[in-house]
Tab-separated table of C-alpha atoms in Angstrom:
chain	number	residue	atom	x	y	z
S	1	MET	CA	-12.831	-21.038	-1.118
S	2	ASN	CA	-11.926	-17.117	-1.260
S	3	LEU	CA	-8.606	-16.381	0.752
S	4	LEU	CA	-9.911	-14.237	2.899
S	5	ILE	CA	-7.465	-10.684	3.776
S	6	ARG	CA	-5.977	-9.560	7.155
S	7	ILE	CA	-4.786	-6.526	6.518
S	8	SER	CA	-1.618	-6.168	8.838
S	9	THR	CA	2.491	-3.503	8.873
S	10	ASN	CA	4.035	-5.975	8.161
S	11	VAL	CA	7.440	-4.594	6.741
S	12	PHE	CA	8.361	-8.176	5.031
S	13	GLY	CA	11.731	-8.492	3.653
S	14	LEU	CA	13.869	-5.546	4.830
S	15	ILE	CA	15.193	-4.684	8.057
S	16	PHE	CA	15.475	-1.852	10.882
S	17	LEU	CA	18.653	-1.159	12.683
S	18	CYS	CA	19.902	0.642	15.590
S	19	SER	CA	21.987	3.629	13.822
S	20	CYS	CA	25.196	3.649	14.157
S	21	ALA	CA	29.382	4.576	12.615
S	22	THR	CA	31.475	1.980	10.882
S	23	GLN	CA	34.567	4.216	9.658
S	24	GLY	CA	33.547	7.473	9.904
S	25	ASN	CA	30.431	6.132	7.208
S	26	ARG	CA	26.464	5.413	9.210
S	27	GLN	CA	24.759	2.733	7.696
S	28	SER	CA	21.351	2.407	6.451
S	29	GLU	CA	18.919	1.761	8.953
S	30	ILE	CA	17.420	-1.088	6.035
S	31	ILE	CA	18.689	-3.616	5.054
S	32	TRP	CA	17.240	-4.038	1.656
S	33	LYS	CA	16.991	-7.679	0.154
S	34	LYS	CA	19.007	-8.834	-2.677
S	35	ASN	CA	16.190	-8.591	-5.931
S	36	GLN	CA	13.685	-7.060	-3.473
S	37	GLN	CA	11.057	-5.134	-5.127
S	38	LEU	CA	9.167	-1.822	-4.329
S	39	ILE	CA	7.069	0.388	-5.594
S	40	LEU	CA	7.824	3.994	-4.246
S	41	ILE	CA	5.017	7.297	-4.995
S	42	LEU	CA	6.648	10.786	-3.325
S	43	SER	CA	4.224	13.815	-3.294
S	44	ASP	CA	4.877	17.653	-3.109
S	45	GLY	CA	3.552	17.672	-0.022
S	46	TRP	CA	1.188	16.704	3.205
S	47	ASN	CA	-1.457	17.578	2.017
S	48	VAL	CA	-1.240	16.966	-1.739
S	49	ASN	CA	-3.756	14.869	-2.783
S	50	HIS	CA	-1.512	12.819	-6.177
S	51	GLY	CA	1.179	11.508	-6.438
S	52	MET	CA	4.025	10.220	-8.850
S	53	LEU	CA	4.939	6.223	-8.283
S	54	PHE	CA	8.453	4.922	-9.584
S	55	ARG	CA	9.048	1.412	-9.235
S	56	PHE	CA	12.601	-0.416	-8.816
S	57	GLN	CA	14.804	-3.979	-8.102
S	58	TYR	CA	17.100	-4.207	-5.713
S	59	GLN	CA	20.421	-5.525	-7.294
S	60	HIS	CA	24.172	-5.617	-6.570
S	61	HIS	CA	23.176	-3.502	-3.847
S	62	HIS	CA	21.778	-0.575	-5.319
S	63	TRP	CA	17.911	0.321	-6.941
S	64	ILE	CA	17.581	-0.456	-10.027
S	65	SER	CA	14.675	1.758	-12.413
S	66	VAL	CA	11.970	-0.954	-14.177
S	67	GLY	CA	9.597	1.189	-16.734
S	68	ASN	CA	8.190	4.415	-16.490
S	69	PRO	CA	7.012	6.590	-13.618
S	70	PHE	CA	3.786	7.203	-14.277
S	71	THR	CA	0.810	9.867	-12.066
S	72	VAL	CA	-1.565	8.554	-9.064
S	73	SER	CA	-4.141	9.692	-6.847
S	74	LEU	CA	-3.590	10.218	-3.352
S	75	GLY	CA	-6.126	10.589	-0.224
S	76	LYS	CA	-8.349	13.855	-0.663
S	77	ASN	CA	-6.798	15.492	2.283
S	78	GLY	CA	-2.661	14.092	1.138
S	79	VAL	CA	-1.128	11.627	3.393
S	80	ALA	CA	0.045	11.217	6.820
S	81	TRP	CA	2.193	8.518	9.506
S	82	GLY	CA	0.629	5.765	9.558
S	83	ALA	CA	-0.124	2.754	12.283
S	84	GLY	CA	3.779	0.584	12.367
S	85	MET	CA	5.912	2.807	11.636
S	86	PRO	CA	6.044	4.749	15.955
S	87	LYS	CA	9.689	5.574	14.528
S	88	LEU	CA	8.802	7.753	12.007
S	89	HIS	CA	5.419	9.663	12.942
S	90	ASN	CA	5.402	13.664	13.533
S	91	LYS	CA	2.360	13.752	16.144
S	92	LYS	CA	0.616	16.406	13.590
S	93	THR	CA	-0.036	13.670	10.350
S	94	ILE	CA	-0.380	11.237	12.178
S	95	LYS	CA	-3.114	8.311	10.602
S	96	THR	CA	-6.298	8.237	11.166
S	97	GLU	CA	-9.671	6.328	10.611
S	98	GLY	CA	-12.113	8.170	8.814
S	99	ASP	CA	-9.176	11.722	7.502
S	100	MET	CA	-8.865	10.477	3.886
S	101	ARG	CA	-5.278	9.975	4.078
S	102	SER	CA	-3.623	7.988	2.530
S	103	PRO	CA	-1.087	6.553	5.242
S	104	ALA	CA	2.776	7.416	4.451
S	105	GLY	CA	5.578	4.513	5.375
S	106	ILE	CA	6.877	1.693	4.794
S	107	TYR	CA	3.853	-1.254	4.078
S	108	GLN	CA	4.681	-4.237	2.451
S	109	ILE	CA	2.506	-5.954	-0.128
S	110	GLY	CA	-0.268	-8.525	0.321
S	111	GLN	CA	-2.019	-10.421	-3.107
S	112	SER	CA	-4.084	-9.059	-5.600
S	113	PHE	CA	-7.463	-9.305	-5.871
S	114	GLY	CA	-10.757	-8.779	-8.331
S	115	TYR	CA	-14.238	-8.938	-10.208
S	116	ALA	CA	-12.920	-11.288	-12.287
S	117	PRO	CA	-12.370	-15.680	-11.771
S	118	LYS	CA	-8.961	-15.200	-12.325
S	119	SER	CA	-5.788	-12.824	-13.140
S	120	ASN	CA	-3.845	-12.757	-15.967
S	121	SER	CA	-0.325	-11.937	-13.515
S	122	SER	CA	0.984	-14.901	-11.703
S	123	TYR	CA	0.739	-12.501	-8.542
S	124	PRO	CA	-1.510	-13.589	-5.528
S	125	TYR	CA	-4.660	-13.270	-6.713
S	126	GLN	CA	-8.544	-13.536	-4.956
S	127	THR	CA	-11.793	-13.511	-6.608
S	128	LEU	CA	-14.470	-10.725	-4.936
S	129	THR	CA	-17.356	-12.436	-4.326
S	130	LYS	CA	-20.696	-10.400	-3.458
S	131	ASP	CA	-20.002	-11.632	-0.320
S	132	ASP	CA	-17.110	-10.101	0.416
S	133	TYR	CA	-16.957	-6.492	3.567
S	134	CYS	CA	-13.403	-4.934	3.720
S	135	ILE	CA	-15.292	-3.470	7.639
S	136	ASP	CA	-14.365	-0.993	8.665
S	137	ASN	CA	-15.865	0.080	11.821
S	138	SER	CA	-13.095	0.393	14.669
S	139	GLN	CA	-15.002	-2.008	17.325
S	140	SER	CA	-15.850	-4.844	15.951
S	141	ALA	CA	-14.499	-7.651	16.885
S	142	TYR	CA	-13.187	-7.530	12.043
S	143	TYR	CA	-12.144	-4.117	12.675
S	144	ASN	CA	-9.406	-4.380	9.391
S	145	ARG	CA	-10.435	-7.094	8.044
S	146	ILE	CA	-11.149	-8.410	4.695
S	147	ILE	CA	-14.131	-11.176	5.423
S	148	ASN	CA	-16.884	-13.295	3.526
S	149	GLN	CA	-20.285	-13.324	4.056
S	150	GLN	CA	-21.075	-16.917	3.721
S	151	GLN	CA	-18.160	-18.038	6.398
S	152	ILE	CA	-18.489	-15.028	9.330
S	153	THR	CA	-21.814	-14.091	10.691
S	154	PHE	CA	-22.271	-9.891	11.065
S	155	ASP	CA	-24.299	-6.603	10.296
S	156	PRO	CA	-23.139	-5.136	7.220
S	157	VAL	CA	-24.785	-2.159	9.580
S	158	LYS	CA	-23.786	-2.403	12.211
S	159	ASP	CA	-19.578	-3.258	11.273
S	160	SER	CA	-19.929	-0.491	8.942
S	161	THR	CA	-18.676	-3.205	5.654
S	162	GLU	CA	-17.736	-1.497	2.686
S	163	PRO	CA	-18.400	-4.252	0.093
S	164	MET	CA	-16.106	-5.701	-2.367
S	165	ARG	CA	-17.967	-6.585	-5.302
S	166	ARG	CA	-17.777	-2.056	-5.631
S	167	ASP	CA	-19.720	-2.975	-9.053
S	168	ILE	CA	-22.977	-5.262	-7.634
S	169	HIS	CA	-22.925	-3.457	-4.036
S	170	LEU	CA	-22.460	0.319	-5.449
S	171	ASN	CA	-24.668	1.063	-9.336
S	172	GLY	CA	-21.042	-1.072	-11.748
S	173	ASP	CA	-18.780	0.958	-9.554
S	174	GLN	CA	-15.565	-0.336	-10.939
S	175	LEU	CA	-12.383	0.863	-8.613
S	176	TYR	CA	-11.567	-2.966	-7.429
S	177	LYS	CA	-12.151	-4.440	-10.225
S	178	LEU	CA	-8.260	-4.755	-9.569
S	179	GLY	CA	-6.036	-4.060	-6.934
S	180	PHE	CA	-4.048	-4.988	-4.282
S	181	VAL	CA	-3.888	-4.829	-0.789
S	182	LEU	CA	-1.344	-2.921	1.272
S	183	LYS	CA	-0.913	-4.937	5.063
S	184	TYR	CA	-1.122	-1.784	6.694
S	185	ASN	CA	-2.450	-1.508	10.583
S	186	PRO	CA	-1.265	-5.512	11.426
S	187	GLN	CA	-2.540	-4.936	15.168
S	188	ASN	CA	-6.112	-3.827	13.967
S	189	ILE	CA	-5.697	-0.828	16.535
S	190	PRO	CA	-9.397	1.287	16.498
S	191	LYS	CA	-9.204	4.602	14.574
S	192	ALA	CA	-5.589	3.864	13.186
S	193	GLY	CA	-6.666	3.199	9.296
S	194	SER	CA	-8.645	0.616	8.120
S	195	CYS	CA	-8.367	-1.695	4.371
S	196	ILE	CA	-5.880	0.069	2.327
S	197	PHE	CA	-6.296	-0.582	-0.621
S	198	VAL	CA	-3.976	0.212	-4.661
S	199	HIS	CA	-7.017	0.088	-6.987
S	200	LEU	CA	-8.888	2.312	-10.121
S	201	ARG	CA	-9.602	5.629	-10.916
S	202	GLN	CA	-12.211	7.086	-12.052
S	203	ALA	CA	-10.108	9.801	-13.889
S	204	ALA	CA	-6.240	11.392	-13.470
S	205	THR	CA	-8.229	14.295	-10.909
S	206	ALA	CA	-10.284	11.683	-8.646
S	207	THR	CA	-9.115	11.357	-5.092
S	208	THR	CA	-9.353	9.105	-2.846
S	209	ALA	CA	-11.044	7.538	1.023
S	210	GLY	CA	-7.025	7.041	1.654
S	211	CYS	CA	-6.212	4.533	-0.764
S	212	THR	CA	-3.975	5.164	-3.596
S	213	ALA	CA	-5.146	4.383	-7.096
S	214	MET	CA	-3.964	4.412	-10.516
S	215	ASP	CA	-4.961	3.619	-13.927
S	216	GLU	CA	-6.226	0.207	-14.852
S	217	GLN	CA	-3.626	-1.116	-17.742
S	218	ASN	CA	-1.245	0.946	-15.306
S	219	MET	CA	-2.304	-1.366	-12.457
S	220	GLU	CA	-2.345	-3.847	-15.034
S	221	GLU	CA	1.561	-3.361	-15.771
S	222	LEU	CA	2.450	-3.170	-11.971
S	223	LEU	CA	1.182	-7.099	-11.060
S	224	SER	CA	2.338	-8.039	-13.967
S	225	TRP	CA	5.644	-6.712	-11.953
S	226	LEU	CA	5.473	-8.130	-8.857
S	227	ASP	CA	6.834	-11.069	-8.168
S	228	LYS	CA	5.849	-12.605	-4.035
S	229	HIS	CA	9.466	-14.509	-4.321
S	230	ASN	CA	11.112	-10.712	-4.692
S	231	ASP	CA	9.171	-9.984	-1.172
S	232	PRO	CA	7.768	-6.193	-2.767
S	233	VAL	CA	7.315	-3.403	-0.837
S	234	PHE	CA	5.800	-0.482	-1.182
S	235	ILE	CA	6.881	3.132	-0.101
S	236	LEU	CA	4.778	7.108	0.517
S	237	LEU	CA	7.026	9.418	0.576
S	238	PRO	CA	6.308	13.334	1.154
S	239	ASN	CA	9.234	14.224	-1.014
S	240	ASP	CA	10.797	16.494	2.149
S	241	ILE	CA	10.578	13.348	3.759
S	242	TYR	CA	11.806	11.546	1.351
S	243	LYS	CA	15.158	14.150	1.094
S	244	GLN	CA	15.292	13.628	4.145
S	245	ASN	CA	16.233	9.564	3.573
S	246	ILE	CA	17.332	8.677	0.749
S	247	TYR	CA	20.660	7.980	2.148
S	248	LYS	CA	20.072	7.344	5.711
S	249	TRP	CA	17.360	4.128	4.478
S	250	ASP	CA	19.312	3.756	1.323
S	251	LEU	CA	16.287	4.932	-0.514
S	252	PRO	CA	16.888	5.329	-4.832
S	253	LYS	CA	17.824	8.130	-5.847
S	254	ILE	CA	15.262	10.188	-7.733
S	255	ALA	CA	17.193	13.043	-9.560
S	256	LYS	CA	13.848	15.876	-9.749
S	257	TYR	CA	13.625	14.561	-6.559
S	258	GLU	CA	16.396	14.610	-4.803
């Protein structure tokens, strides 16, 4: 039986603290766990629809770079602060349903999914079927959830659903052939944005409706690296916000972007 995915924005494995001064030094607002994995995506601005992805692992109180960076596609209209990041909100750039922007912020990484019966990686995986849909209608009781039509009765038209098996329902589309869930908007707040995934892209120049997309080879490498025991998290930030918070949040230091 397929597991149903609940989209969430809980930041798993890290804790926000009140800023305070300790012996003259400002304490980081985030405590990272030993061996925690981090996917960091930086974009050149709020209205930019592509970015660069970096990987890191937290060891001995600092970040160790893993692999080579690569480009990713973002929302057609750029990025906006996502639900679940109230301390970071800029009222002019808060994500809403249908805004065609990827959610900026810090998010737990959910399970992977795909068209194949099984995954080549050890990371938790859900095989998608023709009956799996994600609900993007804010008025639906199942908003922001992936549900199976054989297990839960719903109206595909009324609930404004997105088929997860795009290859079956959308003329062979391969975008969800392999990907993973971002645990975004866990309270399923109406109109705050839904069905946020990291998935494949058709071309380097492609954009998304609010997800993050990459080439298949990069996705396979990423999923082979992810380890659920290391509490992987995903951070997407415009460069200016990254620069402002490198030390405040104890983020990895990337010379080109500091």
